[in-house]
Tab-separated table of C-alpha atoms in Angstrom:
chain	number	residue	atom	x	y	z
A	1	MET	CA	214.552	71.954	-170.264
A	2	ALA	CA	216.864	74.522	-168.637
A	3	ALA	CA	219.770	75.591	-170.794
A	4	GLU	CA	223.189	74.546	-169.667
A	5	VAL	CA	225.898	77.111	-168.922
A	6	SER	CA	228.516	77.025	-171.703
A	7	GLY	CA	231.804	75.436	-170.818
A	8	PRO	CA	233.495	72.060	-170.592
A	9	GLU	CA	231.375	68.973	-170.685
A	10	VAL	CA	229.413	68.385	-167.514
A	11	GLY	CA	230.585	65.505	-165.449
A	12	GLY	CA	233.915	65.149	-167.188
A	13	GLU	CA	236.750	63.656	-165.245
A	14	GLY	CA	238.208	66.112	-162.791
A	15	GLN	CA	235.466	68.635	-163.535
A	16	GLU	CA	232.867	69.949	-161.071
A	17	PRO	CA	229.266	69.722	-162.289
A	18	LEU	CA	228.130	73.102	-163.633
A	19	LEU	CA	224.990	74.861	-162.395
A	20	SER	CA	222.061	75.478	-164.616
A	21	ALA	CA	221.120	79.080	-165.359
A	22	GLY	CA	218.185	78.805	-162.931
A	23	GLU	CA	220.329	77.388	-160.165
A	24	ALA	CA	222.974	80.058	-160.702
A	25	ALA	CA	220.336	82.773	-160.544
A	26	ALA	CA	218.900	81.285	-157.356
A	27	ALA	CA	222.354	81.124	-155.757
A	28	GLU	CA	223.044	84.709	-156.760
A	29	GLU	CA	219.703	85.817	-155.344
A	30	GLU	CA	220.399	83.983	-152.084
A	31	GLU	CA	223.808	85.676	-151.818
A	32	GLU	CA	222.207	89.078	-152.406
A	33	GLU	CA	219.591	88.299	-149.749
A	34	GLU	CA	222.339	87.439	-147.239
A	35	SER	CA	224.111	90.662	-148.127
A	36	ARG	CA	220.917	92.644	-147.576
A	37	ASN	CA	220.372	90.908	-144.235
A	38	ARG	CA	223.844	91.915	-143.140
A	39	ASP	CA	223.102	95.521	-144.091
A	40	VAL	CA	219.745	95.620	-142.292
A	41	VAL	CA	220.293	97.109	-138.839
A	42	GLU	CA	217.388	95.427	-137.055
A	43	THR	CA	213.713	94.698	-137.369
A	44	GLN	CA	211.063	96.939	-135.853
A	45	GLU	CA	210.086	94.199	-133.418
A	46	HIS	CA	213.653	93.804	-132.207
A	47	TYR	CA	214.038	97.582	-131.863
A	48	LYS	CA	210.944	97.855	-129.652
A	49	SER	CA	211.951	94.889	-127.500
A	50	ARG	CA	215.468	96.272	-127.112
A	51	TRP	CA	214.296	99.664	-125.935
A	52	ARG	CA	211.690	98.193	-123.589
A	53	SER	CA	214.551	96.314	-121.938
A	54	ILE	CA	216.665	99.468	-121.769
A	55	TRP	CA	213.790	101.284	-120.035
A	56	ILE	CA	213.726	98.505	-117.443
A	57	MET	CA	217.407	99.240	-116.879
A	58	TYR	CA	216.573	102.917	-116.384
A	59	LEU	CA	214.002	101.915	-113.782
A	60	THR	CA	216.496	99.662	-112.011
A	61	MET	CA	219.006	102.515	-111.828
A	62	PHE	CA	216.326	104.859	-110.478
A	63	LEU	CA	215.257	102.420	-107.760
A	64	SER	CA	218.873	101.783	-106.779
A	65	SER	CA	219.314	105.508	-106.114
A	66	VAL	CA	216.017	105.744	-104.242
A	67	GLY	CA	217.211	102.912	-101.987
A	68	PHE	CA	220.150	105.062	-100.925
A	69	SER	CA	218.431	108.413	-100.421
A	70	ILE	CA	214.997	107.429	-99.110
A	71	VAL	CA	216.268	107.055	-95.527
A	72	ILE	CA	219.253	109.378	-95.545
A	73	MET	CA	217.442	112.149	-93.627
A	74	SER	CA	216.057	109.889	-90.914
A	75	VAL	CA	219.006	107.581	-90.221
A	76	TRP	CA	220.364	109.673	-87.342
A	77	PRO	CA	217.121	110.164	-85.345
A	78	TYR	CA	216.141	106.533	-85.917
A	79	LEU	CA	219.588	105.369	-84.826
A	80	GLN	CA	219.341	107.397	-81.617
A	81	LYS	CA	215.900	105.964	-80.962
A	82	ILE	CA	216.803	102.290	-81.357
A	83	ASP	CA	220.279	102.442	-79.797
A	84	PRO	CA	221.256	105.339	-77.503
A	85	THR	CA	224.841	104.064	-77.404
A	86	ALA	CA	225.400	105.081	-81.029
A	87	ASP	CA	227.382	108.281	-81.540
A	88	ALA	CA	228.032	110.542	-84.529
A	89	SER	CA	231.124	108.607	-85.575
A	90	PHE	CA	229.085	105.416	-85.867
A	91	LEU	CA	226.587	107.326	-87.981
A	92	GLY	CA	229.452	108.015	-90.373
A	93	TRP	CA	230.081	104.290	-90.696
A	94	ILE	CA	226.414	103.645	-91.402
A	95	ILE	CA	226.386	106.248	-94.162
A	96	ALA	CA	229.628	104.894	-95.634
A	97	SER	CA	228.485	101.260	-95.430
A	98	TYR	CA	226.244	101.721	-98.483
A	99	SER	CA	229.181	102.758	-100.669
A	100	ILE	CA	231.386	100.042	-99.193
A	101	GLY	CA	228.786	97.401	-100.014
A	102	GLN	CA	228.397	98.737	-103.543
A	103	MET	CA	232.168	98.871	-104.052
A	104	VAL	CA	232.511	95.203	-103.081
A	105	ALA	CA	229.504	93.967	-105.064
A	106	SER	CA	229.943	95.848	-108.338
A	107	PRO	CA	232.845	93.778	-109.751
A	108	LEU	CA	231.191	90.552	-108.578
A	109	PHE	CA	227.868	91.258	-110.260
A	110	GLY	CA	229.729	92.557	-113.304
A	111	LEU	CA	231.690	89.309	-113.599
A	112	TRP	CA	228.480	87.317	-113.183
A	113	SER	CA	226.813	89.254	-115.998
A	114	ASN	CA	229.685	88.491	-118.380
A	115	TYR	CA	228.902	84.776	-118.451
A	116	ARG	CA	225.246	84.413	-117.513
A	117	PRO	CA	221.976	86.091	-118.512
A	118	ARG	CA	221.843	89.558	-116.978
A	119	ARG	CA	218.466	88.733	-115.495
A	120	GLU	CA	220.141	86.521	-112.881
A	121	PRO	CA	222.395	89.114	-111.163
A	122	LEU	CA	219.699	91.771	-111.522
A	123	VAL	CA	217.052	89.676	-109.786
A	124	ILE	CA	219.409	88.443	-107.055
A	125	SER	CA	220.807	91.906	-106.340
A	126	THR	CA	217.336	93.447	-106.203
A	127	ALA	CA	216.149	90.639	-103.909
A	128	ILE	CA	219.100	91.387	-101.580
A	129	SER	CA	218.050	95.043	-101.460
A	130	VAL	CA	214.451	94.052	-100.679
A	131	ALA	CA	215.583	91.765	-97.851
A	132	ALA	CA	217.941	94.456	-96.522
A	133	ASN	CA	215.130	97.020	-96.432
A	134	CYS	CA	212.957	94.569	-94.499
A	135	LEU	CA	215.834	94.019	-92.053
A	136	TYR	CA	216.093	97.792	-91.585
A	137	ALA	CA	212.403	97.869	-90.651
A	138	TYR	CA	213.074	95.334	-87.871
A	139	VAL	CA	216.290	96.719	-86.359
A	140	HIS	CA	214.288	97.901	-83.324
A	141	VAL	CA	213.387	94.339	-82.324
A	142	PRO	CA	216.689	93.007	-80.852
A	143	HIS	CA	217.392	93.924	-77.229
A	144	SER	CA	221.003	94.962	-77.885
A	145	HIS	CA	223.475	95.837	-80.618
A	146	ASN	CA	220.710	97.431	-82.690
A	147	LYS	CA	223.141	99.830	-84.317
A	148	TYR	CA	225.047	96.923	-85.818
A	149	TYR	CA	221.880	95.529	-87.357
A	150	MET	CA	221.255	98.907	-88.950
A	151	LEU	CA	224.844	98.960	-90.212
A	152	THR	CA	224.360	95.502	-91.740
A	153	ALA	CA	221.074	96.507	-93.347
A	154	ARG	CA	222.554	99.585	-95.028
A	155	ALA	CA	225.636	97.640	-96.176
A	156	LEU	CA	223.375	95.022	-97.782
A	157	VAL	CA	221.319	97.715	-99.514
A	158	GLY	CA	224.586	99.013	-100.946
A	159	PHE	CA	225.607	95.479	-101.917
A	160	GLY	CA	222.369	95.113	-103.847
A	161	ALA	CA	223.038	98.457	-105.514
A	162	GLY	CA	226.106	96.878	-107.088
A	163	ASN	CA	223.747	95.979	-109.930
A	164	VAL	CA	224.388	99.395	-111.486
A	165	ALA	CA	227.447	97.783	-113.093
A	166	VAL	CA	225.154	95.239	-114.744
A	167	VAL	CA	222.781	98.005	-115.824
A	168	ARG	CA	225.485	100.042	-117.502
A	169	SER	CA	227.113	97.028	-119.148
A	170	TYR	CA	223.715	95.977	-120.534
A	171	ILE	CA	223.014	99.449	-121.929
A	172	ALA	CA	226.509	99.616	-123.421
A	173	GLY	CA	225.959	96.318	-125.223
A	174	ALA	CA	222.381	97.050	-126.293
A	175	THR	CA	223.067	100.401	-127.978
A	176	SER	CA	224.932	101.501	-131.076
A	177	LEU	CA	227.631	104.158	-130.891
A	178	THR	CA	225.205	106.853	-132.012
A	179	GLU	CA	222.672	105.843	-129.340
A	180	ARG	CA	225.049	105.326	-126.468
A	181	THR	CA	225.740	108.894	-125.361
A	182	SER	CA	222.048	109.711	-124.937
A	183	ALA	CA	221.363	106.318	-123.327
A	184	MET	CA	224.155	106.825	-120.777
A	185	ALA	CA	222.900	110.360	-120.142
A	186	ASN	CA	219.393	109.008	-119.508
A	187	THR	CA	220.830	106.420	-117.135
A	188	SER	CA	222.619	109.085	-115.112
A	189	ALA	CA	219.490	111.235	-115.184
A	190	CYS	CA	217.432	108.380	-113.713
A	191	GLN	CA	220.082	107.936	-111.043
A	192	ALA	CA	219.979	111.652	-110.209
A	193	VAL	CA	216.182	111.735	-110.100
A	194	GLY	CA	216.261	108.786	-107.711
A	195	PHE	CA	218.617	110.646	-105.384
A	196	ILE	CA	216.313	113.680	-105.487
A	197	LEU	CA	212.979	111.907	-105.053
A	198	GLY	CA	214.143	109.618	-102.248
A	199	PRO	CA	214.008	112.382	-99.589
A	200	VAL	CA	210.728	113.609	-101.124
A	201	PHE	CA	209.181	110.178	-100.555
A	202	GLN	CA	210.543	110.163	-97.030
A	203	THR	CA	209.032	113.580	-96.317
A	204	CYS	CA	205.614	112.261	-97.343
A	205	PHE	CA	205.960	109.383	-94.888
A	206	THR	CA	206.597	111.773	-91.977
A	207	LEU	CA	202.812	112.245	-91.910
A	208	ILE	CA	202.586	108.785	-90.331
A	209	GLY	CA	204.391	110.094	-87.272
A	210	GLU	CA	207.113	108.735	-85.043
A	211	GLU	CA	204.871	106.211	-83.286
A	212	GLY	CA	202.764	105.106	-86.243
A	213	ILE	CA	201.052	101.729	-86.206
A	214	THR	CA	202.297	98.474	-84.668
A	215	TRP	CA	201.332	94.964	-85.771
A	216	LYS	CA	202.182	92.903	-82.712
A	217	LEU	CA	201.655	89.609	-84.523
A	218	ILE	CA	204.638	90.212	-86.796
A	219	ARG	CA	206.311	92.766	-84.489
A	220	LEU	CA	206.324	95.380	-87.225
A	221	GLN	CA	206.276	99.092	-86.469
A	222	LEU	CA	205.014	101.136	-89.403
A	223	ASN	CA	206.187	104.672	-88.703
A	224	MET	CA	208.023	107.537	-90.363
A	225	TYR	CA	211.303	105.627	-90.073
A	226	THR	CA	210.256	102.213	-91.350
A	227	ALA	CA	207.588	103.116	-93.928
A	228	PRO	CA	210.121	104.512	-96.450
A	229	VAL	CA	212.223	101.333	-96.504
A	230	LEU	CA	209.126	99.145	-96.781
A	231	PHE	CA	208.029	101.302	-99.704
A	232	GLY	CA	211.489	100.777	-101.208
A	233	ALA	CA	211.075	97.018	-100.721
A	234	LEU	CA	207.727	97.147	-102.541
A	235	LEU	CA	209.324	98.994	-105.453
A	236	GLY	CA	212.035	96.333	-105.533
A	237	VAL	CA	209.456	93.545	-105.805
A	238	ILE	CA	207.772	95.402	-108.681
A	239	ASN	CA	211.149	95.769	-110.345
A	240	ILE	CA	211.795	92.018	-110.112
A	241	ILE	CA	208.412	91.290	-111.709
A	242	LEU	CA	209.135	93.694	-114.574
A	243	ILE	CA	212.574	92.165	-115.110
A	244	PHE	CA	211.005	88.739	-115.550
A	245	ALA	CA	208.147	90.029	-117.694
A	246	ILE	CA	209.908	92.500	-120.016
A	247	LEU	CA	213.696	92.242	-119.937
A	248	ARG	CA	215.235	90.350	-122.842
A	249	GLU	CA	218.870	89.851	-123.746
A	250	HIS	CA	219.798	92.169	-126.607
A	251	ARG	CA	223.124	93.024	-128.108
A	252	VAL	CA	223.951	95.144	-131.121
A	253	ASP	CA	227.235	96.098	-132.712
A	254	ASP	CA	228.495	99.646	-133.096
A	255	LEU	CA	226.397	100.104	-136.238
A	256	GLY	CA	223.259	98.894	-134.490
A	257	ARG	CA	223.080	95.447	-136.114
A	258	GLN	CA	221.749	92.638	-133.970
A	259	CYS	CA	224.460	90.317	-132.657
A	260	ASN	CA	224.566	87.027	-130.845
A	261	SER	CA	224.825	87.544	-127.091
A	262	ILE	CA	226.902	85.346	-124.798
A	263	ASN	CA	224.341	86.097	-122.086
A	264	SER	CA	221.414	84.460	-123.886
A	265	GLU	CA	219.920	81.272	-122.541
A	266	GLY	CA	219.041	80.098	-126.044
A	267	GLU	CA	220.099	80.742	-129.604
A	268	GLU	CA	219.545	84.247	-130.905
A	269	SER	CA	219.145	85.401	-134.448
A	270	GLY	CA	221.587	88.002	-135.613
A	271	VAL	CA	224.893	88.457	-137.322
A	272	LEU	CA	228.054	86.974	-135.939
A	273	ASP	CA	229.986	89.759	-134.265
A	274	GLN	CA	233.405	89.925	-135.909
A	275	ASP	CA	234.150	93.321	-134.384
A	276	ALA	CA	235.076	91.733	-131.058
A	277	GLU	CA	238.462	90.812	-132.495
A	278	GLY	CA	241.164	93.042	-131.047
A	279	ASN	CA	242.443	94.047	-127.637
A	280	VAL	CA	240.974	96.636	-125.306
A	281	ASP	CA	243.199	99.679	-124.732
A	282	HIS	CA	243.853	99.171	-121.027
A	283	VAL	CA	245.761	102.454	-120.695
A	284	ALA	CA	242.596	104.283	-121.735
A	285	VAL	CA	240.524	102.084	-119.403
A	286	VAL	CA	242.741	102.843	-116.384
A	287	ALA	CA	242.766	106.544	-117.263
A	288	ILE	CA	238.966	106.723	-117.327
A	289	ASN	CA	238.806	104.862	-114.008
A	290	PHE	CA	241.133	107.448	-112.459
A	291	LEU	CA	239.242	110.371	-113.985
A	292	PHE	CA	235.928	108.949	-112.800
A	293	PHE	CA	237.338	108.481	-109.299
A	294	VAL	CA	238.434	112.122	-109.253
A	295	ILE	CA	235.035	113.306	-110.505
A	296	LEU	CA	233.128	111.361	-107.839
A	297	PHE	CA	235.727	112.302	-105.205
A	298	VAL	CA	235.391	116.008	-105.969
A	299	PHE	CA	231.609	115.839	-105.968
A	300	ALA	CA	231.555	113.875	-102.717
A	301	VAL	CA	233.631	116.606	-101.099
A	302	PHE	CA	231.095	119.156	-102.180
A	303	GLU	CA	227.853	117.107	-101.341
A	304	THR	CA	227.459	117.091	-130.228
A	305	THR	CA	230.989	117.600	-129.992
A	306	GLY	CA	233.070	114.618	-129.096
A	307	GLU	CA	232.836	113.082	-125.635
A	308	ARG	CA	236.539	113.743	-124.978
A	309	ALA	CA	236.113	117.481	-125.511
A	310	ILE	CA	232.991	117.542	-123.328
A	311	LEU	CA	234.807	115.671	-120.539
A	312	HIS	CA	237.664	118.151	-120.845
A	313	GLY	CA	235.228	121.061	-120.630
A	314	GLY	CA	233.424	119.543	-117.649
A	315	LEU	CA	236.657	119.171	-115.693
A	316	LEU	CA	237.589	122.769	-116.504
A	317	ILE	CA	234.220	123.962	-115.206
A	318	VAL	CA	234.743	121.999	-111.965
A	319	LEU	CA	238.243	123.467	-111.634
A	320	VAL	CA	236.938	127.021	-112.056
A	321	GLY	CA	234.194	126.289	-109.525
A	322	PHE	CA	236.642	125.266	-106.800
A	323	PHE	CA	239.056	128.033	-107.745
A	324	ILE	CA	236.288	130.579	-107.126
A	325	LEU	CA	235.549	128.898	-103.790
A	326	LEU	CA	239.029	129.650	-102.437
A	327	PRO	CA	239.193	132.392	-99.748
A	328	TRP	CA	240.269	135.458	-101.750
A	329	GLY	CA	239.250	138.439	-99.632
A	330	LYS	CA	240.786	140.120	-96.594
A	331	LYS	CA	237.821	140.088	-94.236
A	332	LEU	CA	238.150	137.486	-91.464
A	333	PRO	CA	235.124	135.410	-90.441
A	334	ASN	CA	233.172	135.730	-87.227
A	335	ILE	CA	234.681	133.590	-84.473
A	336	GLN	CA	232.549	131.087	-82.588
A	337	TRP	CA	233.297	131.781	-78.920
A	338	GLN	CA	231.769	128.898	-77.045
A	339	GLU	CA	232.063	130.811	-73.778
A	340	ILE	CA	229.417	133.336	-74.891
A	341	LYS	CA	226.420	132.833	-72.698
A	342	ASN	CA	224.304	135.447	-70.926
A	343	ASN	CA	226.650	138.232	-72.050
A	344	SER	CA	229.742	136.627	-70.521
A	345	ILE	CA	232.760	137.647	-72.601
A	346	PRO	CA	235.970	135.703	-72.083
A	347	ARG	CA	239.016	137.608	-70.929
A	348	THR	CA	240.953	139.377	-73.618
A	349	THR	CA	243.697	137.357	-75.253
A	350	PHE	CA	246.154	137.973	-78.031
A	351	THR	CA	243.859	136.247	-80.530
A	352	GLU	CA	241.035	138.619	-79.591
A	353	MET	CA	243.335	141.560	-80.262
A	354	LEU	CA	243.690	140.264	-83.820
A	355	MET	CA	239.912	140.350	-84.313
A	356	PRO	CA	238.430	143.362	-86.093
A	357	PHE	CA	236.266	145.746	-84.105
A	358	TRP	CA	233.054	144.491	-85.720
A	359	SER	CA	233.641	141.001	-84.359
A	360	LEU	CA	233.952	142.283	-80.764
A	361	GLN	CA	230.815	144.333	-81.143
A	362	ALA	CA	228.952	141.314	-82.423
A	363	MET	CA	229.739	139.639	-79.101
A	364	GLN	CA	227.863	142.291	-77.099
A	365	LEU	CA	224.593	140.545	-76.434
A	366	PRO	CA	221.708	141.601	-74.203
A	367	SER	CA	222.052	140.299	-70.666
A	368	ASN	CA	218.906	138.208	-70.955
A	369	HIS	CA	219.804	136.721	-74.349
A	370	THR	CA	221.254	133.265	-74.828
A	371	VAL	CA	222.214	132.023	-78.288
A	372	GLU	CA	223.952	129.123	-79.904
A	373	PRO	CA	227.588	130.011	-80.716
A	374	VAL	CA	227.918	130.889	-84.394
A	375	GLY	CA	230.876	131.500	-86.681
A	376	CYS	CA	234.196	129.785	-87.209
A	377	PRO	CA	235.183	127.589	-84.190
A	378	VAL	CA	238.009	129.160	-82.219
A	379	THR	CA	239.468	125.669	-81.729
A	380	GLN	CA	240.372	125.687	-85.434
A	381	SER	CA	243.407	127.946	-85.553
A	382	TRP	CA	243.040	128.687	-89.244
A	383	CYS	CA	239.889	130.681	-88.458
A	384	LEU	CA	242.096	133.499	-87.169
A	385	ASN	CA	243.979	134.074	-90.415
A	386	THR	CA	241.827	132.689	-93.242
A	387	PRO	CA	239.527	135.158	-95.027
A	388	MET	CA	235.829	134.386	-95.057
A	389	ILE	CA	234.071	132.895	-98.088
A	390	TYR	CA	231.252	135.105	-99.309
A	391	LEU	CA	227.807	133.855	-100.207
A	392	ALA	CA	228.253	134.979	-103.823
A	393	GLN	CA	231.402	132.836	-104.045
A	394	TYR	CA	229.580	129.808	-102.712
A	395	ILE	CA	226.584	130.228	-105.028
A	396	SER	CA	228.780	130.748	-108.098
A	397	SER	CA	230.887	127.720	-107.208
A	398	ASP	CA	227.801	125.648	-106.517
A	399	ILE	CA	226.382	126.442	-109.957
A	400	LEU	CA	229.628	125.684	-111.798
A	401	ILE	CA	230.321	122.422	-109.976
A	402	GLY	CA	226.666	121.454	-110.385
A	403	LEU	CA	227.043	121.952	-114.142
A	404	GLY	CA	230.423	120.287	-114.481
A	405	TYR	CA	229.768	117.152	-112.456
A	406	PRO	CA	226.914	115.591	-114.505
A	407	VAL	CA	228.780	116.371	-117.733
A	408	CYS	CA	231.899	114.573	-116.485
A	409	ASN	CA	229.864	111.695	-115.078
A	410	VAL	CA	227.974	110.973	-118.297
A	411	MET	CA	231.009	111.412	-120.547
A	412	SER	CA	233.119	109.097	-118.382
A	413	TYR	CA	230.611	106.259	-118.674
A	414	THR	CA	230.049	106.919	-122.379
A	415	LEU	CA	233.732	106.997	-123.297
A	416	TYR	CA	234.400	103.969	-121.115
A	417	SER	CA	231.733	101.874	-122.816
A	418	LYS	CA	232.926	102.922	-126.297
A	419	ILE	CA	236.565	102.152	-125.485
A	420	LEU	CA	235.599	98.649	-124.333
A	421	GLY	CA	233.532	98.101	-127.476
A	422	PRO	CA	232.027	94.654	-128.113
A	423	LYS	CA	234.016	92.987	-125.337
A	424	PRO	CA	231.968	91.817	-122.317
A	425	GLN	CA	231.788	94.881	-120.098
A	426	GLY	CA	230.398	93.534	-116.833
A	427	VAL	CA	233.679	93.336	-114.906
A	428	TYR	CA	234.985	96.590	-116.342
A	429	MET	CA	231.781	98.418	-115.422
A	430	GLY	CA	232.016	96.817	-111.993
A	431	TRP	CA	235.466	98.299	-111.455
A	432	LEU	CA	234.317	101.709	-112.640
A	433	THR	CA	231.360	101.634	-110.258
A	434	ALA	CA	233.657	100.465	-107.464
A	435	SER	CA	236.025	103.374	-108.099
A	436	GLY	CA	233.074	105.762	-107.794
A	437	SER	CA	231.983	104.120	-104.552
A	438	GLY	CA	235.514	104.382	-103.197
A	439	ALA	CA	235.534	108.081	-104.027
A	440	ARG	CA	232.270	108.609	-102.143
A	441	ILE	CA	233.852	106.923	-99.130
A	442	LEU	CA	237.150	108.831	-99.193
A	443	GLY	CA	235.749	112.233	-100.210
A	444	PRO	CA	233.958	113.011	-96.929
A	445	VAL	CA	236.901	111.639	-94.915
A	446	PHE	CA	239.261	113.877	-96.854
A	447	VAL	CA	237.244	117.036	-96.384
A	448	SER	CA	236.550	116.388	-92.716
A	449	GLN	CA	240.253	115.987	-91.935
A	450	ILE	CA	241.858	118.587	-94.204
A	451	TYR	CA	239.148	121.196	-93.741
A	452	THR	CA	239.050	120.803	-89.962
A	453	HIS	CA	242.808	120.947	-89.426
A	454	LEU	CA	243.992	123.191	-92.268
A	455	GLY	CA	240.907	125.063	-93.430
A	456	PRO	CA	239.195	125.742	-96.770
A	457	ARG	CA	242.268	127.252	-98.421
A	458	TRP	CA	244.194	123.987	-98.168
A	459	ALA	CA	241.198	121.735	-98.770
A	460	PHE	CA	240.005	123.443	-101.938
A	461	SER	CA	243.547	124.106	-103.197
A	462	LEU	CA	244.327	120.393	-102.980
A	463	ILE	CA	241.130	119.602	-104.863
A	464	CYS	CA	242.117	122.097	-107.557
A	465	GLY	CA	245.485	120.341	-107.738
A	466	VAL	CA	243.831	116.941	-108.164
A	467	VAL	CA	241.632	118.288	-110.972
A	468	VAL	CA	244.684	119.828	-112.680
A	469	VAL	CA	246.441	116.447	-112.528
A	470	SER	CA	243.323	114.882	-114.046
A	471	LEU	CA	243.337	117.414	-116.873
A	472	LEU	CA	247.014	116.651	-117.554
A	473	LEU	CA	246.239	112.927	-117.620
A	474	LEU	CA	243.366	113.589	-119.999
A	475	GLU	CA	245.733	115.481	-122.314
A	476	ILE	CA	248.243	112.622	-122.231
A	477	VAL	CA	245.709	109.898	-123.117
A	478	TYR	CA	243.419	112.128	-125.211
A	479	LYS	CA	244.183	110.397	-128.525
A	480	ARG	CA	243.613	106.974	-126.979
A	481	LEU	CA	240.109	107.757	-125.739
A	482	ILE	CA	238.415	106.592	-128.918
A	483	ALA	CA	235.807	103.963	-129.664
A	484	PHE	CA	236.954	100.361	-130.132
A	485	SER	CA	235.628	100.288	-133.715
A	486	VAL	CA	237.414	103.518	-134.581
A	487	ARG	CA	240.658	102.224	-133.130
A	488	TYR	CA	240.562	99.189	-135.425
A	489	GLY	CA	239.433	101.144	-138.495
A	490	ARG	CA	235.926	99.705	-138.648
A	491	MET	CA	234.273	103.092	-138.303
A	492	GLN	CA	235.255	106.689	-138.876
A	493	GLU	CA	235.727	108.819	-135.768
A	494	GLU	CA	233.011	111.212	-136.971
A	495	SER	CA	230.500	108.406	-136.385
A	496	CYS	CA	231.157	108.545	-132.678
């Protein structure tokens, strides 16, 4: 018979029954087992399932970028073919419609993903993109207003691309702090590869030709303009199948321990996430939104140390890049005289007298030679007093901005996700994506207006000023740009 634990008589009045030595040992062993379970990060099976799901998110990001770039080179000739009434200004609206659609959809899909399984907004958004690509393939069918159908199709493709907010919020919730920087970098890399390979795919489809093949039964023309979007639709269908087959809801805390997810359709095993207690630092959130807007704005104009320091360094590199791009020399550019044709030189004016001798000599063309006017347009008055930008300047600037932009992009998303911590990130990621889309809309408008009317000196100086303001803002909020767990003392900052 098991020995009784020494103490007052068992069952006495007002006394709790004492445990036997065996029961006490079993209780102690159970408590130790629970403690060990809390310390275990995750099982191997959970780890593999989690990263399979993250790879599906990488694929979704890649296909979203392909959907934007796969037709970008052929939009203008196709638009002219289906609707001769369309002009260059309408083309600008078609290009911008993608970003407008994404800006509107990102917060909506992000909000959806906060309360429902992420599979739902991902499948619906991808299905919208598939339908929009099919619509693009049929914009030649209507007898009028074809350009508006193309505008609608591209806007819907952008609307479907609003799922990038869901992708980033999923990755933020499914990675630990130590995994998140590389995961966000991989996400941005997949996005960049999609932008690059889209035109490559389109180039391959040019082999089909402008006429291609027509299926009269379904009124489908398969040619160099429609084949790329139909290929994009096929990739979207494959993506939907993989989302259903592989994607699972996973959430881990900052240490990598499995947590219950509010997005799960059923009960999940895992520890209860106590780290969600606390408020998000909204000053830091707004600051990152502004910085991200500036980064995308600057890049749109131009078509492990801690993350804060890397973001700081990236912005400095971008600043140096645009500073180099400013007109620094004394040599004026060639002037584009539209009257040059068959050696006809316009009568001498005061502005011609300001031109150096080499520019006048360059105008002396053979009598039988006709060329397109080249150089700085004479209609832009700044051409007469703004020094030219040398090729070496442009190349150096291109390299620096090309290095600084991806660094800033990745660090913005990484810091943002760490600042938000265990809170649902769908809406926040939606706003961040929307700010980037807004920058891609305003950037080209900015450069077209400022550059055309005031020239590169003003345009690039203003951009340098915006970057300087961003650096000052970064200095002001620098100490606040820390991970949620670090802010509440649950982790040391070195762990970030």
